[in-house]
mmCIF file of C-alpha atoms in Angstrom:
data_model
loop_
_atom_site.group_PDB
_atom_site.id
_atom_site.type_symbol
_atom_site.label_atom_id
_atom_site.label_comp_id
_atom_site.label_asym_id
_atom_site.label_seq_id
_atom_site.Cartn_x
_atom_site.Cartn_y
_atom_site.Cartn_z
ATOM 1 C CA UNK A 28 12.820 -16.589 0.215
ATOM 2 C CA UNK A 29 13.919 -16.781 3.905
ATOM 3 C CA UNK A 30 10.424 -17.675 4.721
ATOM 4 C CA UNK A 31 10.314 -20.324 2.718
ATOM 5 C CA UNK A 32 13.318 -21.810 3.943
ATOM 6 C CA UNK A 33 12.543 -21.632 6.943
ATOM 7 C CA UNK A 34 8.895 -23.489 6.405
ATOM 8 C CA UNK A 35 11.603 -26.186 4.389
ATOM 9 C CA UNK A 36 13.773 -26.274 7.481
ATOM 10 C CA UNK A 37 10.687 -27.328 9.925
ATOM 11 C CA UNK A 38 9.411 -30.184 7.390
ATOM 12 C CA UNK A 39 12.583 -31.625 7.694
ATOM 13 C CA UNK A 40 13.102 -31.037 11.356
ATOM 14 C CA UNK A 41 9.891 -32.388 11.943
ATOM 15 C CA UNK A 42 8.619 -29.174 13.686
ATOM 16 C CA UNK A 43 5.906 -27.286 13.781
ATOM 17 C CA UNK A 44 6.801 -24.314 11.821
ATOM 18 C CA UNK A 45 4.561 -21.564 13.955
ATOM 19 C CA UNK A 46 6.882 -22.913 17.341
ATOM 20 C CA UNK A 47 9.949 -23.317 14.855
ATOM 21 C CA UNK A 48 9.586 -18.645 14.924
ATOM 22 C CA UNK A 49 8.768 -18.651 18.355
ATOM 23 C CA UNK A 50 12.073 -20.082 19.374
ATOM 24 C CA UNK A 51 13.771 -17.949 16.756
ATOM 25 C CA UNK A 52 12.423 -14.661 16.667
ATOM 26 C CA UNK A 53 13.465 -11.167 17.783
ATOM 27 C CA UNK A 54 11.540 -9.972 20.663
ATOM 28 C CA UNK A 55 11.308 -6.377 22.329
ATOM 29 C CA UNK A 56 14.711 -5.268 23.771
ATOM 30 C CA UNK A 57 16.470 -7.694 21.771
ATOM 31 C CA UNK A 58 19.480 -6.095 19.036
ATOM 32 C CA UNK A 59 19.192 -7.162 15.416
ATOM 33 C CA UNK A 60 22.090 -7.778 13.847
ATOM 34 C CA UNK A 61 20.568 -8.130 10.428
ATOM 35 C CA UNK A 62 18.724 -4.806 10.840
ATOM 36 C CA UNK A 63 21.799 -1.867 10.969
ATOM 37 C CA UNK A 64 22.517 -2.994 14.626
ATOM 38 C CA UNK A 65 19.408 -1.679 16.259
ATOM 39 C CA UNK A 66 17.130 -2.678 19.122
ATOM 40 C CA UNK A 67 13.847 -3.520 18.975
ATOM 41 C CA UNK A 68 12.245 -1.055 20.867
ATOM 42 C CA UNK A 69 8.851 -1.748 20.074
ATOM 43 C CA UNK A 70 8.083 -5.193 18.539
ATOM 44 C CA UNK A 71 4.874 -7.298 19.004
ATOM 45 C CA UNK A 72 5.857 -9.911 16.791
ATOM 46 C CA UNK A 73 5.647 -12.562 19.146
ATOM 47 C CA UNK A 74 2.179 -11.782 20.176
ATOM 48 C CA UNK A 75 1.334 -11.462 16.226
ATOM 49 C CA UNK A 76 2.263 -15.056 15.403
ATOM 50 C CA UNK A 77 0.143 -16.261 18.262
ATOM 51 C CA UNK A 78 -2.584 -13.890 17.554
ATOM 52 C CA UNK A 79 -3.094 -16.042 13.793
ATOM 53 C CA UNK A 80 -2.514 -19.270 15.123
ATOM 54 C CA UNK A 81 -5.202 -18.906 17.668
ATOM 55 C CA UNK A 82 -6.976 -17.082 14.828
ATOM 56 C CA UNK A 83 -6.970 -20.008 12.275
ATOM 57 C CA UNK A 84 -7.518 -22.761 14.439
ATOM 58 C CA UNK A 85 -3.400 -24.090 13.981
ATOM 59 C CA UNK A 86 -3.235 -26.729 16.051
ATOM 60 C CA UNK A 87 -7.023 -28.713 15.013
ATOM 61 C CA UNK A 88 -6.092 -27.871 11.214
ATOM 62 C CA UNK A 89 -2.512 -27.678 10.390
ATOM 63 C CA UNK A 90 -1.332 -29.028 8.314
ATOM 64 C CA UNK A 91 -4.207 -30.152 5.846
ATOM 65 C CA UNK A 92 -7.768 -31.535 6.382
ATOM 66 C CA UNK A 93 -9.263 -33.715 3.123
ATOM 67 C CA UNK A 94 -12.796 -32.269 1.797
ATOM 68 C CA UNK A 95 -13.258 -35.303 0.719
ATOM 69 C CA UNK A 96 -14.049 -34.408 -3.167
ATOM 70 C CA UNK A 97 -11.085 -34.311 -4.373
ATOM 71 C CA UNK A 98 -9.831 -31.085 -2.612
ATOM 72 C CA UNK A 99 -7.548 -30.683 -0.119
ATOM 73 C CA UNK A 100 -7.192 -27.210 2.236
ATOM 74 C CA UNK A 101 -3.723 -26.669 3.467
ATOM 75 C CA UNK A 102 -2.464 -24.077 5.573
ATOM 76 C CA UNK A 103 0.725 -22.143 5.186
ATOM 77 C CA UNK A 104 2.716 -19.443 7.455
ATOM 78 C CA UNK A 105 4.851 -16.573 7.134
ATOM 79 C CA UNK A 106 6.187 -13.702 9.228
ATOM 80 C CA UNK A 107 7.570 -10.432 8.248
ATOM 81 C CA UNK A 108 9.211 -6.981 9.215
ATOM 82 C CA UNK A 109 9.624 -3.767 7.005
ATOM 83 C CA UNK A 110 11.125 0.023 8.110
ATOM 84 C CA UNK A 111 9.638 3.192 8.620
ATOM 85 C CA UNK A 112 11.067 5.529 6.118
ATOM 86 C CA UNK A 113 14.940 5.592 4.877
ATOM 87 C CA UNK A 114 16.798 6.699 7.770
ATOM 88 C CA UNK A 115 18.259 9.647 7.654
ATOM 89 C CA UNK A 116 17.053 10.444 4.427
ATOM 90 C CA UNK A 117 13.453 11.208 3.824
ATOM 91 C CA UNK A 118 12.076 14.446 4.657
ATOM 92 C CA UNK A 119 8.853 15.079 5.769
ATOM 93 C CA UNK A 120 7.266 18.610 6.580
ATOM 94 C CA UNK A 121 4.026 20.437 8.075
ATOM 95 C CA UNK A 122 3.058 24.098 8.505
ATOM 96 C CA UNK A 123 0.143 24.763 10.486
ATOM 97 C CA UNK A 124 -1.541 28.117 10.990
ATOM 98 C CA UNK A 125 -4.133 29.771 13.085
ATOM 99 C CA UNK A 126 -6.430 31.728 10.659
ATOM 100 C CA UNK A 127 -8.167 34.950 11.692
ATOM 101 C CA UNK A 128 -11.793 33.338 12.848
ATOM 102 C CA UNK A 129 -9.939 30.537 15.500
ATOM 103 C CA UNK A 130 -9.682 27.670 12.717
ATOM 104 C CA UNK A 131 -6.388 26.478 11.486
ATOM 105 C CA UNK A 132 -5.117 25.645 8.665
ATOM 106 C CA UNK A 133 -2.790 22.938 7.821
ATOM 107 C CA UNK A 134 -0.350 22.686 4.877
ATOM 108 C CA UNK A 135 1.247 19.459 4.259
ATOM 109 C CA UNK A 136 3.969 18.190 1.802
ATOM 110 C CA UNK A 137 3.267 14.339 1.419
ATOM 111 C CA UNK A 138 1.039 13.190 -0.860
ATOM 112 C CA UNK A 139 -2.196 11.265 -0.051
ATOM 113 C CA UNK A 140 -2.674 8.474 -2.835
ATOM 114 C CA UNK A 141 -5.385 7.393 -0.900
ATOM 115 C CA UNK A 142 -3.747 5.538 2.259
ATOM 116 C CA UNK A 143 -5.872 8.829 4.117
ATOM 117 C CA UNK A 144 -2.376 10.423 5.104
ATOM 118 C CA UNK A 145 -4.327 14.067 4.794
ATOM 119 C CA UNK A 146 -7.121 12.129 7.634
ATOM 120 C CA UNK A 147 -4.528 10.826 9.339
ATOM 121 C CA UNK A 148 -2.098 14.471 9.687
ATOM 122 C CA UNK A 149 -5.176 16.197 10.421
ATOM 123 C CA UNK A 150 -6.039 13.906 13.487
ATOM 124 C CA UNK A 151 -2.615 14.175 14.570
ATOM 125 C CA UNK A 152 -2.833 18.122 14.588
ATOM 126 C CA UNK A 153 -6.323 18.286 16.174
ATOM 127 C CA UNK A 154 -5.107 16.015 19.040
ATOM 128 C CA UNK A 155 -2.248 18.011 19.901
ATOM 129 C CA UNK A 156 -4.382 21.347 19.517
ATOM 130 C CA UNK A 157 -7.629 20.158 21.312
ATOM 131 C CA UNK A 158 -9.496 20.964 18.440
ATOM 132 C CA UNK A 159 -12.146 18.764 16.412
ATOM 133 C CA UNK A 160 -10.904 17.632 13.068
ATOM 134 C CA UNK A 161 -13.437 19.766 11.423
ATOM 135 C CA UNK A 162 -11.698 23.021 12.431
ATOM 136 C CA UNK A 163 -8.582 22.027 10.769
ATOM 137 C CA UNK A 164 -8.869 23.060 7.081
ATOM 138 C CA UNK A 165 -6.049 20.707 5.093
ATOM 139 C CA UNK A 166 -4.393 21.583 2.091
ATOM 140 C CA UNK A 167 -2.970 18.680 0.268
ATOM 141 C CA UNK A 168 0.773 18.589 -1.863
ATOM 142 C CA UNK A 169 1.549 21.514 -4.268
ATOM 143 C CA UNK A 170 4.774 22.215 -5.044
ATOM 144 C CA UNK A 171 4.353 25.688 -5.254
ATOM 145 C CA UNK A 172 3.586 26.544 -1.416
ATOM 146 C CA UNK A 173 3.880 23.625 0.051
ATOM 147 C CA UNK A 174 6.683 22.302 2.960
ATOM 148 C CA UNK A 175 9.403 20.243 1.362
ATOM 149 C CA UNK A 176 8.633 16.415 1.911
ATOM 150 C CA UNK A 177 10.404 13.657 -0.274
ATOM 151 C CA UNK A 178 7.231 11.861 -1.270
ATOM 152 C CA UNK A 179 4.809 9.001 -0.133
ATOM 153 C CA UNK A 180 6.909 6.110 -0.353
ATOM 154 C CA UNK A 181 8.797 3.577 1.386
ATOM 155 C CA UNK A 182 6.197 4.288 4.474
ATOM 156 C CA UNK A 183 7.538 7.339 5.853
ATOM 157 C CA UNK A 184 4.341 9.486 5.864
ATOM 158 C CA UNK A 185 3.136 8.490 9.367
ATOM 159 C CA UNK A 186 6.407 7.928 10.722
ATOM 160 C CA UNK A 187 8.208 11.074 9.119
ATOM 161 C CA UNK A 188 5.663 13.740 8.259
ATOM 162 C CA UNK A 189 3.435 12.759 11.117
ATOM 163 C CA UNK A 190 5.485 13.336 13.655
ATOM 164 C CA UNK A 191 6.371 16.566 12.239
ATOM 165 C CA UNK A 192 2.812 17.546 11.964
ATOM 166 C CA UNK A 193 3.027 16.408 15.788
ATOM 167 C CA UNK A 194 6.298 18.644 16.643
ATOM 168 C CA UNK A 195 4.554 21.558 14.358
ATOM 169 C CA UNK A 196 0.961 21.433 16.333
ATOM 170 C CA UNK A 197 2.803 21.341 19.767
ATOM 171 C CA UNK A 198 5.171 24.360 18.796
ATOM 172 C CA UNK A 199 1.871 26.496 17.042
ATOM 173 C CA UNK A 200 0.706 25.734 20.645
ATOM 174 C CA UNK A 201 3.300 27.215 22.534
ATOM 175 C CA UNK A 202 3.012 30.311 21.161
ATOM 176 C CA UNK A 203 -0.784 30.453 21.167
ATOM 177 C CA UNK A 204 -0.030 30.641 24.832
ATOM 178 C CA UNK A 205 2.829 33.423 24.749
ATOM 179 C CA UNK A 206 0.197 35.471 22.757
ATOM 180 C CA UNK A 207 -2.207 34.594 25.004
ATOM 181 C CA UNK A 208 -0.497 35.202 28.477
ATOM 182 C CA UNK A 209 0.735 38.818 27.105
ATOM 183 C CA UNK A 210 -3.603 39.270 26.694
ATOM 184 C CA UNK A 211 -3.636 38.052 30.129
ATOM 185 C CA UNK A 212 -0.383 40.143 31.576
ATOM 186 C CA UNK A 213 1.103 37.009 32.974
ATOM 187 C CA UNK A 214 4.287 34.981 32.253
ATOM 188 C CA UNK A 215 3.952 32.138 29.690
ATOM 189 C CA UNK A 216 4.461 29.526 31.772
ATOM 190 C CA UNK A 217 1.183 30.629 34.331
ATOM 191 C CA UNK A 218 -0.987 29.593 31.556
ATOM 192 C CA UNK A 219 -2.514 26.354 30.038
ATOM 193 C CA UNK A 220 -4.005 25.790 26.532
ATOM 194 C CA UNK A 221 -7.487 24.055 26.466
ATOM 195 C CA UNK A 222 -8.168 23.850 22.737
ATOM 196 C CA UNK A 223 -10.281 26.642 23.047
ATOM 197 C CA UNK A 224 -9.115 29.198 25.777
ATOM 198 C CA UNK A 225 -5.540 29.828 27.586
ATOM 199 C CA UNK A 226 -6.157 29.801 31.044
ATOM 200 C CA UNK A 227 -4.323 31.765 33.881
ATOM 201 C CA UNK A 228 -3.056 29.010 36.561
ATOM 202 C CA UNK A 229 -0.547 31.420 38.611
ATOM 203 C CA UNK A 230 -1.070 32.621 42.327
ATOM 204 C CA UNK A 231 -1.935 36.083 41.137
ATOM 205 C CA UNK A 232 -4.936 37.574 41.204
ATOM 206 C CA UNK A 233 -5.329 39.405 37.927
ATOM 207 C CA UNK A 234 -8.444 41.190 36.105
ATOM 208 C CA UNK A 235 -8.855 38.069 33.582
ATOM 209 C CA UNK A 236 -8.115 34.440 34.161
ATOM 210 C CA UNK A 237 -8.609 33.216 30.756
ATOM 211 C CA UNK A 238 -9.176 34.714 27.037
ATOM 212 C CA UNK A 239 -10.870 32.493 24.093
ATOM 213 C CA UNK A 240 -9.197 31.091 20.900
ATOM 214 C CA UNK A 241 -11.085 33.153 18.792
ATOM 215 C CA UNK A 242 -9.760 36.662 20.706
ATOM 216 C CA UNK A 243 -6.452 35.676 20.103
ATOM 217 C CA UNK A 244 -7.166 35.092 16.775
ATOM 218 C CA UNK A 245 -9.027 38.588 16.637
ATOM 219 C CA UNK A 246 -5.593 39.925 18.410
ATOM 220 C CA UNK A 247 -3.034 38.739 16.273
ATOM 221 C CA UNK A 248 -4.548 41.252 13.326
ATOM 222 C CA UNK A 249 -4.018 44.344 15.142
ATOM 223 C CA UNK A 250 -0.207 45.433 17.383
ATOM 224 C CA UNK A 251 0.707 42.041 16.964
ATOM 225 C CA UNK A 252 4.213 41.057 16.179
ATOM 226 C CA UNK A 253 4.277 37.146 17.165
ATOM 227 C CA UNK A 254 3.045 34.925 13.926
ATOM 228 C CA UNK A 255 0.367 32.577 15.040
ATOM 229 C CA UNK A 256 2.085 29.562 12.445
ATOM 230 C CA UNK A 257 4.805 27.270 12.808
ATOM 231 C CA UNK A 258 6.659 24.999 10.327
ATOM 232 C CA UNK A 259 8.612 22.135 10.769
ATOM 233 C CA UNK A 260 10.806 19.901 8.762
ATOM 234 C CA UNK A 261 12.402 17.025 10.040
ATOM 235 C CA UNK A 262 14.165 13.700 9.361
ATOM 236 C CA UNK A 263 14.061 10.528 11.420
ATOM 237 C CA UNK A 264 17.549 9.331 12.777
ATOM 238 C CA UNK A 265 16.329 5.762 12.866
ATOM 239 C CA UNK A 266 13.481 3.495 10.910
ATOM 240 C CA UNK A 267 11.655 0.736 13.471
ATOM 241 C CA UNK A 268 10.557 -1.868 11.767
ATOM 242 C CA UNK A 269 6.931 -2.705 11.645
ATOM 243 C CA UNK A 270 6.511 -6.535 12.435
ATOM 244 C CA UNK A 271 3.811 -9.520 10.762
ATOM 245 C CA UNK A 272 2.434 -12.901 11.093
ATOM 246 C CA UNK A 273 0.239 -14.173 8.534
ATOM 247 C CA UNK A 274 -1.621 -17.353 7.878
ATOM 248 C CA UNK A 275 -3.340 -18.681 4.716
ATOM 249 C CA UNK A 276 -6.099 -21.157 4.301
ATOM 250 C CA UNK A 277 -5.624 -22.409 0.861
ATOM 251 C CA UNK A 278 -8.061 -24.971 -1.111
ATOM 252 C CA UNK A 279 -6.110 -27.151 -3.644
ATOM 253 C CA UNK A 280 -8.158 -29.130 -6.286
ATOM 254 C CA UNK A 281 -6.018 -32.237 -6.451
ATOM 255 C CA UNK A 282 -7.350 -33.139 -10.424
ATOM 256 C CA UNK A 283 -6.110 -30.099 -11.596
ATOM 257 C CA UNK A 284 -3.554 -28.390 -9.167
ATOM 258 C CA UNK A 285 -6.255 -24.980 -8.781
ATOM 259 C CA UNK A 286 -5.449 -23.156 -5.999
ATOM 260 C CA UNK A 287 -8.018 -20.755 -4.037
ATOM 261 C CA UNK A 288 -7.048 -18.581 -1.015
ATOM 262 C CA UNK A 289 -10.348 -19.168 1.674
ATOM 263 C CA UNK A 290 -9.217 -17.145 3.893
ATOM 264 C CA UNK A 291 -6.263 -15.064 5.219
ATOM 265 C CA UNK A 292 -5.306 -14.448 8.758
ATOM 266 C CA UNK A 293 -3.367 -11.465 9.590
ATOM 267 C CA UNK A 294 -1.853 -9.752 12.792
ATOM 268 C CA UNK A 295 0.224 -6.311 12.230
ATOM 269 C CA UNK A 296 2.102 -4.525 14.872
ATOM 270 C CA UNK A 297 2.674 -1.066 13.108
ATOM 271 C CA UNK A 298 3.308 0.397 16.679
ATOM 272 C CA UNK A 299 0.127 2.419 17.921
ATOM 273 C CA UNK A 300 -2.398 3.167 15.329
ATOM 274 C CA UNK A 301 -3.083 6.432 14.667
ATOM 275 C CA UNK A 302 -6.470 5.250 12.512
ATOM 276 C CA UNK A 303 -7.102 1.714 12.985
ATOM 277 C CA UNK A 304 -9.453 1.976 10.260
ATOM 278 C CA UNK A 305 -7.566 3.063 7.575
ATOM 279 C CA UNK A 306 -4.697 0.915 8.868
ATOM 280 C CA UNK A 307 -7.111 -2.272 8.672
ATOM 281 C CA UNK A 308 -8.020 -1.272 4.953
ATOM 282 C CA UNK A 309 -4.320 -0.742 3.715
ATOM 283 C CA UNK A 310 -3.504 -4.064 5.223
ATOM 284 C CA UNK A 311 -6.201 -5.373 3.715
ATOM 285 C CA UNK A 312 -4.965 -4.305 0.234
ATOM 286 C CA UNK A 313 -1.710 -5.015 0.798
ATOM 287 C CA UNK A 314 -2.457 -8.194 1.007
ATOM 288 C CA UNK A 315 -4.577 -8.618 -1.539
ATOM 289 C CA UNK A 316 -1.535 -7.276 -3.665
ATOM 290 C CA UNK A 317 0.706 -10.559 -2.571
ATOM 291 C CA UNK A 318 -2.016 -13.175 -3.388
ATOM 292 C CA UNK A 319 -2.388 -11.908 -6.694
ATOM 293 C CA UNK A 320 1.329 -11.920 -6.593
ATOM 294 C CA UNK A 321 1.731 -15.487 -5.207
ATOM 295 C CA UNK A 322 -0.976 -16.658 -7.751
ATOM 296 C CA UNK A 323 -1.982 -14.936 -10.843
ATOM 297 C CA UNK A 324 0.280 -12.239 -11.781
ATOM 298 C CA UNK A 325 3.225 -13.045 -14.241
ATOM 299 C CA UNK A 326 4.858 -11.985 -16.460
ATOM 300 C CA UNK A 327 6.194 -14.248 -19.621
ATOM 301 C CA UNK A 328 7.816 -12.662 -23.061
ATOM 302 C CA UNK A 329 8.204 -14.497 -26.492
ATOM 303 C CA UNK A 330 11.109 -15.121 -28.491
ATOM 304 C CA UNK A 331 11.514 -11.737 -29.454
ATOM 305 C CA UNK A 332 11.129 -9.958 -26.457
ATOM 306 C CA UNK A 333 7.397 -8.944 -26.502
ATOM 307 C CA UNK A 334 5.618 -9.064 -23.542
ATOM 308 C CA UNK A 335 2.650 -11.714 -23.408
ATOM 309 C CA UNK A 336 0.872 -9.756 -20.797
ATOM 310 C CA UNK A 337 0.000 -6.343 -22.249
ATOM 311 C CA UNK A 338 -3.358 -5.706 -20.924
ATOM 312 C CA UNK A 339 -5.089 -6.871 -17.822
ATOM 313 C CA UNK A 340 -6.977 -9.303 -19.757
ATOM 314 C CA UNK A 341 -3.869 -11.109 -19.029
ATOM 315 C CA UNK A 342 -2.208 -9.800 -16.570
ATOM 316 C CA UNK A 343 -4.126 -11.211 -13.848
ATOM 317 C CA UNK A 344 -4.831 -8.468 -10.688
ATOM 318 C CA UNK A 345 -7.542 -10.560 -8.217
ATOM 319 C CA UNK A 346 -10.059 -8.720 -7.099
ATOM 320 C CA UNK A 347 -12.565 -8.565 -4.043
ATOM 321 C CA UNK A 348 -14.364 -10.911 -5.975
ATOM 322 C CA UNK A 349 -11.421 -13.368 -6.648
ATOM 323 C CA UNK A 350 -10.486 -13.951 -2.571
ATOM 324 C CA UNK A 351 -12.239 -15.291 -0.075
ATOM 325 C CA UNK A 352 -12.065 -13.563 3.431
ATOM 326 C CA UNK A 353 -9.398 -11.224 4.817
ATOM 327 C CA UNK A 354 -8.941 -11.315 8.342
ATOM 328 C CA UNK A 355 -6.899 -8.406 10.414
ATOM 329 C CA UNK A 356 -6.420 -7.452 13.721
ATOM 330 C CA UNK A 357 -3.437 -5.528 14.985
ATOM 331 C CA UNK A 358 -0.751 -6.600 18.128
ATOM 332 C CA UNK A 359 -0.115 -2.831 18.979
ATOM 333 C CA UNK A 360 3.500 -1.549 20.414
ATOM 334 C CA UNK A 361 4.255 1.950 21.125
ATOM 335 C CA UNK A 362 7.749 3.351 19.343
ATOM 336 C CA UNK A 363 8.803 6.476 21.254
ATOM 337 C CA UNK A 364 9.950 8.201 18.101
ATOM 338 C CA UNK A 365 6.682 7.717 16.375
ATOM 339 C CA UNK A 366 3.991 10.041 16.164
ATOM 340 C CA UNK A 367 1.991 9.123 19.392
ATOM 341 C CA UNK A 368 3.558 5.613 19.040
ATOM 342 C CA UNK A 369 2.874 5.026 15.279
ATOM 343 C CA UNK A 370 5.410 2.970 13.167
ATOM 344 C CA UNK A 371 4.743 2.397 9.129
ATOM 345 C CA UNK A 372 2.383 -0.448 7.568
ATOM 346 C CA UNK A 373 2.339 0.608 3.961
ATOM 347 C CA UNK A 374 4.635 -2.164 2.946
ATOM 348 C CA UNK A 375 4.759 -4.689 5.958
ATOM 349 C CA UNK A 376 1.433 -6.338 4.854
ATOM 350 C CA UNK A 377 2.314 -7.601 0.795
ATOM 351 C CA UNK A 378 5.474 -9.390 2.512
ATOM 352 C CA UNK A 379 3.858 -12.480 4.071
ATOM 353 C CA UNK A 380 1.339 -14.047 1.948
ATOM 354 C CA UNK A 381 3.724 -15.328 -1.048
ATOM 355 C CA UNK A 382 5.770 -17.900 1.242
ATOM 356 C CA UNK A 383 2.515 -18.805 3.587
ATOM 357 C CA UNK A 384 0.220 -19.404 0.517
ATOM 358 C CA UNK A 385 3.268 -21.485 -1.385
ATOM 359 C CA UNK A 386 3.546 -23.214 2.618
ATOM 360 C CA UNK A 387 -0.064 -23.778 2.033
ATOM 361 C CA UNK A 388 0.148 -25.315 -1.004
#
């Protein structure tokens, strides 16, 4: 709705709707009122609108061209911003353990519906334990044995459970090298972690200078009294909003008012990544999910109260098939409270293309 009236506002401003934002917009460092009062530590949002209008070709096509058979394309705008999590309310936990033959396994409590959240944890805990991903065994949600975590919704995984698998891997670490400095007779902080050896870095001259993962795996199942795993549960104080521009090309049969998205322009700043690949799919769905919601889903009932669309014979969800070309690229910010700068983008990306494509049209 805001959108909208915003893309009203410029048509009867005569401005250009795209510099309309850029005059308007929150930028990094700047306080938002509208959003609990806090700053906007990381934002790209700026960078994100110009990102799509150099991406569509704005300024040669906006705001129609005339096929010249009776169809017209028109292009519409829209910019967004979400939250990371509920602040101060969702939970998100991680226990990670080194297993007796140097591999680790990794016990998590969110659920992965198949945004990759088990991928994505398991990168985040082989980063921060030099390790490749393959010698991190994960074991998905059960409620029986798993850490508490208050579900996969209203994007907290990354944010929330992330950065406690991030906290978890870098505490399991610590005390890889306390076991291994008492291997080495040294103090704690003489010795550096590698990923697959602690290493003695004192002045000392002692009768070892380093000692493999795998022996202090060996070590912890005999006179050992230090468990090699960690668990962590946290909550995130604050929720930084994840930022959007988005542009649609839309093709409008004049006869008979049919409307076809060509193609979609999109720039995301969901911080820093963690997998730009599943990132680029999700937004990819996501907004597939608003043009079917901007243009064929509905839902009608009859004088009784029955609803008309009961099966998806009716109840129209497009498919791959049904849209033309989904363009994303990502404006990347780094939020300090984020899992090696991550912020959300399982809801950011079905915000924008309902206003642009009615713009559009």
């Amino acid at each position: 709705a805001v959108e909208t009236t915003v893309n009203k506002l410029a048509a009867k401003l005569g401005r250009d709707p795209i510099d309309l934002r850029m005059q308007n917009m929150v930028r990094e460092g700047q306080l938002m009122p509208a959003y609990y009062g806090e700053t906007a530590n990381s934002c790209a949002l700026d960078r994100c609108l110009a990102r799509v209008k150099e991406m569509i070709g704005w300024d040669e096509k906006y705001p129609c061209c005339d096929m010249g058979n009776g169809k017209v394309r028109g292009d519409g705008v829209a910019m967004a911003m979400q939250g990371s999590s509920i602040a101060g309310v969702d939970v998100g936990g991680a226990d990670i353990k080194l297993n007796e033959d140097g591999s680790y396994t990794l016990a998590l409590g969110c659920t992965d519906m198949g945004t990759g959240c088990d991928t994505i944890m398991a990168q985040i805990a082989a980063d921060c334990l030099n390790t490749p991903m393959d010698n991190i065994v994960v074991f998905s949600v059960d409620t029986d044995i798993s850490p508490y975590d208050s579900g996969s919704y209203a994007s907290s995984t990354t944010y929330v459970t992330g950065k406690a698998t991030e906290l978890c891997a870098r505490k399991l670490r610590d005390k890889i090298c306390l076991v291994g400095a008492k291997m080495l007779g040294c103090d704690e902080k003489e010795v550096e972690f590698d990923g697959d050896k602690v290493i003695y870095r004192g002045e000392k001259t002692l009768e070892k200078t380093k000692v493999s993962l795998f022996d202090i795996a060996t070590a912890s199942m005999a006179g050992n009294s230090i468990a090699l795993e960690e668990t962590v549960t946290m909550s995130q104080p604050t929720s930084p909003p994840p930022f959007m521009a988005g542009v649609a090309d839309v093709e409008v049969d004049l006869l008979t008012g049919q409307a076809k998205v060509i193609d979609y322009y999109a720039a995301v700043d969901c911080g820093t990544p963690v997998n730009p690949n599943l990132a680029r799919v999700q937004a990819e769905g996501g907004i597939l999910q608003g043009i079917g919601m901007a243009l064929t889903e509905n839902i009608t009932y009859d004088a009784k109260g029955r609803l008309y669309e009961n099966s998806l014979m009716q109840y129209k969800i497009p498919t791959r098939e049904d849209i033309g070309h989904i363009h994303v690229e990502f404006e990347s910010s780094y939020e300090k409270s984020g899992p090696f700068g991550a912020k959300s983008i399982g809801d950011i990306v079905i915000n924008t293309p309902l206003s642009a494509i009615a713009h559009a049209i």
